[in-house]
């Protein structure tokens, strides 16, 4: 028997709230606070009781933890950590090459002219989505390269995750799909795509393309 809509909403909301507490715990010892702990563990026990009532087995913790740590979400986080480790030297780098061309376009475009990206190439390549992306990054982060490189690495990770998900959806075993994503992530051929923020458009295009295949 499935959970009722109210019970399901309570369980989902509770576990989503715990995720928020984990982020809060990065900056403050929230889990040591009695006013939080008393309420949290009481509600958590109530939620586990609801799930157990529906016949869910909690005896085999090893199998449960294995499913959690080998889930697609967990593997995606591993890939992001791998990308950050392998390409960490890109984060403090300043802009180079064609980066300044894109930054110039972002700097000289007023807010009310953004939609002209879709109608006028202005003597440049017709790439409205990358132009909007650079405009947003320039507006928020100006000439702080760390944020640009972090977005670049995030897009690069999304491509690797898409490879993982796409391979697994084609009935490739998860371990081999994960290995393929790792191999893609560490290939040295990607150095320009990662170190030059002018390739954000290419990375986003590949991520959207692979995402469309997965959704199809």
Short mmCIF file of C-alpha atoms in Angstrom, two decimals:
data_model
loop_
_atom_site.label_atom_id
_atom_site.label_comp_id
_atom_site.label_asym_id
_atom_site.label_seq_id
_atom_site.Cartn_x
_atom_site.Cartn_y
_atom_site.Cartn_z
CA UNK A 1 0.00 0.00 0.00
CA UNK A 2 1.40 3.38 -0.99
CA UNK A 3 1.71 6.35 1.32
CA UNK A 4 -1.22 8.74 1.37
CA UNK A 5 -0.61 12.14 -0.27
CA UNK A 6 -0.40 13.81 3.15
CA UNK A 7 2.08 11.23 4.49
CA UNK A 8 4.16 11.43 1.32
CA UNK A 9 4.27 15.24 1.51
CA UNK A 10 5.33 15.07 5.16
CA UNK A 11 8.16 12.59 4.48
CA UNK A 12 9.45 14.47 1.44
CA UNK A 13 9.24 17.81 3.22
CA UNK A 14 11.05 16.45 6.28
CA UNK A 15 13.96 14.98 4.34
CA UNK A 16 14.21 18.10 2.19
CA UNK A 17 14.38 20.14 5.37
CA UNK A 18 17.20 17.94 6.68
CA UNK A 19 19.15 18.68 3.50
CA UNK A 20 18.71 22.37 4.29
CA UNK A 21 19.97 21.75 7.82
CA UNK A 22 23.08 20.08 6.41
CA UNK A 23 23.87 23.24 4.44
CA UNK A 24 23.19 25.33 7.55
CA UNK A 25 25.52 23.06 9.53
CA UNK A 26 28.42 24.13 7.32
CA UNK A 27 28.49 27.46 9.17
CA UNK A 28 26.97 26.70 12.59
CA UNK A 29 26.67 23.68 14.90
CA UNK A 30 22.96 23.34 14.26
CA UNK A 31 22.82 19.60 15.06
CA UNK A 32 24.17 20.22 18.59
CA UNK A 33 21.42 22.69 19.39
CA UNK A 34 18.84 20.96 21.61
CA UNK A 35 16.00 23.07 20.27
CA UNK A 36 16.73 21.61 16.81
CA UNK A 37 17.74 18.09 17.81
CA UNK A 38 14.65 17.34 19.92
CA UNK A 39 12.27 18.33 17.14
CA UNK A 40 14.30 16.90 14.26
CA UNK A 41 14.79 13.41 15.70
CA UNK A 42 11.17 13.22 16.83
CA UNK A 43 9.93 14.06 13.33
CA UNK A 44 12.55 11.83 11.71
CA UNK A 45 11.42 8.87 13.80
CA UNK A 46 7.82 9.62 12.87
CA UNK A 47 8.74 9.63 9.15
CA UNK A 48 10.70 6.37 9.44
CA UNK A 49 7.71 4.87 11.24
CA UNK A 50 5.45 5.85 8.35
CA UNK A 51 7.80 4.23 5.86
CA UNK A 52 8.22 1.08 7.97
CA UNK A 53 4.45 0.81 8.29
CA UNK A 54 4.28 0.37 4.54
CA UNK A 55 6.50 -2.72 4.65
CA UNK A 56 9.87 -1.07 3.94
CA UNK A 57 12.75 -3.08 5.40
CA UNK A 58 15.50 -1.21 7.24
CA UNK A 59 17.41 -4.28 8.39
CA UNK A 60 20.06 -4.50 5.68
CA UNK A 61 21.85 -1.20 6.22
CA UNK A 62 24.82 -2.27 4.09
CA UNK A 63 22.66 -2.78 1.01
CA UNK A 64 20.81 0.46 1.72
CA UNK A 65 24.06 2.45 2.02
CA UNK A 66 25.40 0.82 -1.14
CA UNK A 67 22.32 1.94 -3.07
CA UNK A 68 22.71 5.45 -1.68
CA UNK A 69 26.44 5.80 -2.41
CA UNK A 70 26.14 4.29 -5.89
CA UNK A 71 23.04 6.23 -6.93
CA UNK A 72 23.24 8.51 -9.95
CA UNK A 73 23.11 11.56 -7.68
CA UNK A 74 26.06 10.28 -5.64
CA UNK A 75 28.04 9.39 -8.77
CA UNK A 76 27.34 12.88 -10.13
CA UNK A 77 28.76 14.42 -6.96
CA UNK A 78 31.84 12.21 -7.29
CA UNK A 79 32.31 13.44 -10.85
CA UNK A 80 32.03 17.06 -9.74
CA UNK A 81 34.64 16.45 -7.06
CA UNK A 82 36.92 14.76 -9.59
CA UNK A 83 36.57 17.65 -12.05
CA UNK A 84 37.32 20.20 -9.32
CA UNK A 85 40.40 18.22 -8.29
CA UNK A 86 41.77 17.64 -11.79
CA UNK A 87 41.14 21.18 -13.05
CA UNK A 88 41.57 23.07 -9.78
CA UNK A 89 44.43 25.07 -11.29
CA UNK A 90 41.92 26.74 -13.62
CA UNK A 91 39.98 28.44 -10.80
CA UNK A 92 42.49 31.23 -9.95
CA UNK A 93 43.48 31.93 -13.58
CA UNK A 94 42.69 35.29 -15.12
CA UNK A 95 40.98 35.68 -18.48
CA UNK A 96 42.91 34.80 -21.64
CA UNK A 97 42.47 34.80 -25.41
CA UNK A 98 38.92 35.17 -26.67
CA UNK A 99 37.59 35.62 -23.14
CA UNK A 100 38.05 39.37 -23.48
CA UNK A 101 35.97 39.47 -26.67
CA UNK A 102 32.98 37.97 -24.89
CA UNK A 103 33.48 40.17 -21.84
CA UNK A 104 33.53 43.25 -24.08
CA UNK A 105 30.16 42.26 -25.59
CA UNK A 106 28.75 41.79 -22.11
CA UNK A 107 30.14 45.13 -20.92
CA UNK A 108 28.79 47.28 -23.77
CA UNK A 109 25.29 45.78 -23.92
CA UNK A 110 22.58 47.55 -21.88
CA UNK A 111 19.85 45.53 -20.23
CA UNK A 112 17.14 46.64 -22.69
CA UNK A 113 19.18 45.35 -25.65
CA UNK A 114 19.44 41.72 -24.55
CA UNK A 115 16.63 40.57 -26.84
CA UNK A 116 18.51 41.94 -29.84
CA UNK A 117 20.90 39.01 -29.39
CA UNK A 118 18.17 36.91 -31.01
CA UNK A 119 17.67 39.25 -33.98
CA UNK A 120 21.04 40.86 -34.67
CA UNK A 121 24.47 39.21 -34.66
CA UNK A 122 26.12 42.67 -34.77
CA UNK A 123 28.88 41.46 -37.03
CA UNK A 124 29.75 38.62 -34.67
CA UNK A 125 28.74 34.97 -34.43
CA UNK A 126 25.03 34.39 -33.91
CA UNK A 127 25.12 32.89 -30.41
CA UNK A 128 22.34 34.52 -28.36
CA UNK A 129 22.31 32.02 -25.47
CA UNK A 130 26.06 32.25 -24.75
CA UNK A 131 25.86 36.05 -24.98
CA UNK A 132 23.08 36.10 -22.38
CA UNK A 133 25.13 33.76 -20.19
CA UNK A 134 28.17 36.05 -20.35
CA UNK A 135 25.97 39.09 -19.77
CA UNK A 136 24.55 37.52 -16.62
CA UNK A 137 27.98 36.47 -15.33
CA UNK A 138 29.47 39.90 -16.07
CA UNK A 139 26.56 41.65 -14.36
CA UNK A 140 26.86 39.54 -11.21
CA UNK A 141 30.59 38.82 -10.98
CA UNK A 142 32.14 41.57 -13.17
CA UNK A 143 35.83 40.68 -13.74
CA UNK A 144 36.17 38.06 -11.01
CA UNK A 145 37.42 35.01 -12.95
CA UNK A 146 36.87 32.48 -10.16
CA UNK A 147 33.08 32.51 -10.64
CA UNK A 148 33.39 32.15 -14.43
CA UNK A 149 35.70 29.15 -14.09
CA UNK A 150 33.43 27.57 -11.49
CA UNK A 151 30.48 27.86 -13.89
CA UNK A 152 32.66 26.40 -16.64
CA UNK A 153 33.63 23.42 -14.48
CA UNK A 154 29.99 22.93 -13.48
CA UNK A 155 28.93 22.80 -17.14
CA UNK A 156 31.80 20.44 -17.90
CA UNK A 157 30.63 18.20 -15.05
CA UNK A 158 27.08 18.28 -16.40
CA UNK A 159 28.39 16.93 -19.71
CA UNK A 160 30.16 14.10 -17.89
CA UNK A 161 26.98 13.36 -15.92
CA UNK A 162 24.99 13.28 -19.15
CA UNK A 163 27.43 10.69 -20.52
CA UNK A 164 26.89 8.60 -17.38
CA UNK A 165 23.09 8.83 -17.56
CA UNK A 166 22.94 8.33 -21.33
CA UNK A 167 25.19 5.25 -21.24
CA UNK A 168 23.22 3.74 -18.37
CA UNK A 169 19.93 4.39 -20.18
CA UNK A 170 21.36 2.39 -23.10
CA UNK A 171 21.68 -0.60 -20.73
CA UNK A 172 25.38 -0.18 -20.07
CA UNK A 173 26.22 -1.39 -16.57
CA UNK A 174 26.46 1.50 -14.14
CA UNK A 175 30.09 0.78 -13.26
CA UNK A 176 31.12 0.94 -16.93
CA UNK A 177 28.99 4.04 -17.55
CA UNK A 178 30.67 5.70 -14.57
CA UNK A 179 34.10 4.64 -15.87
CA UNK A 180 33.30 6.19 -19.26
CA UNK A 181 32.30 9.45 -17.57
CA UNK A 182 35.53 9.45 -15.56
CA UNK A 183 37.61 8.81 -18.68
CA UNK A 184 35.87 11.69 -20.45
CA UNK A 185 36.47 13.99 -17.48
CA UNK A 186 40.23 13.46 -17.29
CA UNK A 187 41.13 13.56 -20.99
CA UNK A 188 43.69 16.29 -21.60
CA UNK A 189 42.00 17.26 -24.87
CA UNK A 190 39.48 19.28 -22.82
CA UNK A 191 42.04 21.74 -21.45
CA UNK A 192 40.98 24.61 -23.74
CA UNK A 193 37.29 24.05 -23.08
CA UNK A 194 37.94 24.22 -19.35
CA UNK A 195 40.62 26.92 -19.05
CA UNK A 196 39.11 29.39 -21.55
CA UNK A 197 35.79 30.80 -20.36
CA UNK A 198 35.10 31.75 -23.98
CA UNK A 199 34.07 28.09 -24.44
CA UNK A 200 31.08 28.35 -22.11
CA UNK A 201 28.85 28.39 -25.18
CA UNK A 202 30.32 25.12 -26.46
CA UNK A 203 29.97 23.42 -23.10
CA UNK A 204 26.37 24.54 -22.68
CA UNK A 205 25.53 23.43 -26.24
CA UNK A 206 26.90 19.93 -25.61
CA UNK A 207 25.13 19.72 -22.25
CA UNK A 208 21.79 20.73 -23.83
CA UNK A 209 22.32 18.31 -26.74
CA UNK A 210 23.05 15.32 -24.52
CA UNK A 211 20.19 16.28 -22.19
CA UNK A 212 17.79 16.30 -25.13
CA UNK A 213 18.92 12.79 -26.08
CA UNK A 214 18.35 11.58 -22.51
CA UNK A 215 14.87 13.15 -22.39
CA UNK A 216 14.06 11.62 -25.79
#
